[in-house]
């Protein structure tokens, strides 16, 4: 589904990704771990098409397409979803109107008829239940005045409504207490399917107790320096990132 | 000696004709005030950018034109229909080039709720009542355009609400500059007296027919007595050849509420002065404003919340989006006089400048002479929030739609405060359309 080869990216004149190789197949969950500043969020942003980052080398193939040629909205319509580390507050736009616009723009891109008000409400009710999203929040301005937990839940709720093929969760666990973490993880797990894939970007192993990955990759200085099964996350938790840093230094 | 402009010379002639025509008539009381105001105007002359209050708004081109003043043209039903606001019910009063048009207007509120009279008529039929409100709040001796308006204050409207009366239907004043037969000028004077514990909402709307130049110089005086509640809306949708200089002067007494929203959609040159004297305790004053200049339009909003008594509250939010080579000015004054302890006064002005050739000037001005007050002000001028734009796009909303959505949301912050549903809904549609067109 997703093939990243030799991906390099920079912001301003600072190179952040130094050649990432990663392949994700349908049905898989990949965890990207790494110390702060290793490039995890940059990778997530580049996949979603954030324009501040300049891709200076490598390729990203998604469902056989050149993903880098697509605008952020085209990527979304093709099924790429980024759950933001810091969801943006947008005063004046209600969550419900925003989502209706998003759903129908994506349907338009795919050549489908727009959902009418009743169909859309049915969809929203069903998905809100799935992630325990409070109805009252939907009528409020997008993320405005939401708590950290509410914002993250809103991300997962949007993901449930948009049903992406490739979901990228960027530090979704940061700032969540254990209850919120469980609710968010439950939501993600309910959305797992054989034809869908998930990339979980996280600093801590904690989230991976709830969203169990098939593979764990460790990113350091803009490169994947170690990959392994889910147990690698536990090893990291025990030994800390110093271990990886030393190992990376040895290789160099 | 000030230099005379084309318009000033013309107005001097016009005023001499007015003097000749009035010649010893019964409304001598008003006429005396007009003459004084004219002398003020003649001495002041039109303001130049050397005067601080007019630093960013140069009227030179406007006052070197000729206009035919207060001369109604014949306007067809079709012309009017195109300017109507859908679903708006209430008292609708039409003015063509400043002259009241009874045959186009409809008054639906019963006479026991409210007195609505053309100014020319009120000067005769309700002279004493009018005299208690007319020319009581304005500053003819220092403001040239206000003095000019007072000098020619024969056309306009008098609205009077007796104590404890609630005017259920809004009163909508529709001013149309008809320039199809040449440059047109209008100098309407609106006098509003709202007595104790009475309630009224009214709106002024400004439109243009034709593509020649127009000049509107309007003054609105609003007296808000104890515990009265007044809503006031001003909507400007004029042509690129239209110039508008308007002053709204408000005085509030104890426990009263005044609520204003000004929406500048289009107009070649707009200068609005909204001055509120809060001369009572426990008053609430709200000022909302939105301006969306494009092309070479210039929109200048000056506001004043003048707190003269303790324990009152004022709140102000003005927002603008500037494109092309347009320019806008926001000057917001808050005065807190020595007696006005426990004043709460807030002001915010936010702008989005989408073109490098557009120009925004903001000047918040707080003068506080009391020590136990809460005041704040903030102005921001910037681009659209890139992070918000990316967020919307990452959910599948195309860039163009996302921009329009964000800009509309920015405007909605102001529009949502318009409490006459038909006007708000109509403005929301017009704004959405305008923003969409600008992005394309």
XYZ file of C-alpha atoms in Angstrom, chain B residues 62 64-69 71 97 177-186 211-215 241:
25
model
C -14.351 63.930 -2.950
C -13.411 68.773 -5.452
C -16.422 67.332 -7.235
C -19.852 68.792 -7.879
C -22.959 66.987 -6.722
C -26.620 67.786 -6.976
C -27.833 67.635 -3.386
C -32.769 65.979 -5.343
C -30.538 61.087 -2.682
C -27.920 57.278 -4.144
C -29.277 57.458 -7.670
C -26.434 58.645 -9.872
C -27.905 57.615 -13.185
C -28.491 61.238 -14.146
C -25.264 62.633 -12.733
C -23.326 63.077 -9.528
C -25.691 62.932 -6.571
C -25.305 64.186 -3.017
C -27.341 63.433 0.108
C -22.141 54.559 -12.005
C -21.540 58.254 -11.489
C -20.249 59.754 -8.277
C -22.228 60.020 -5.088
C -21.538 61.741 -1.809
C -17.758 55.797 -7.107
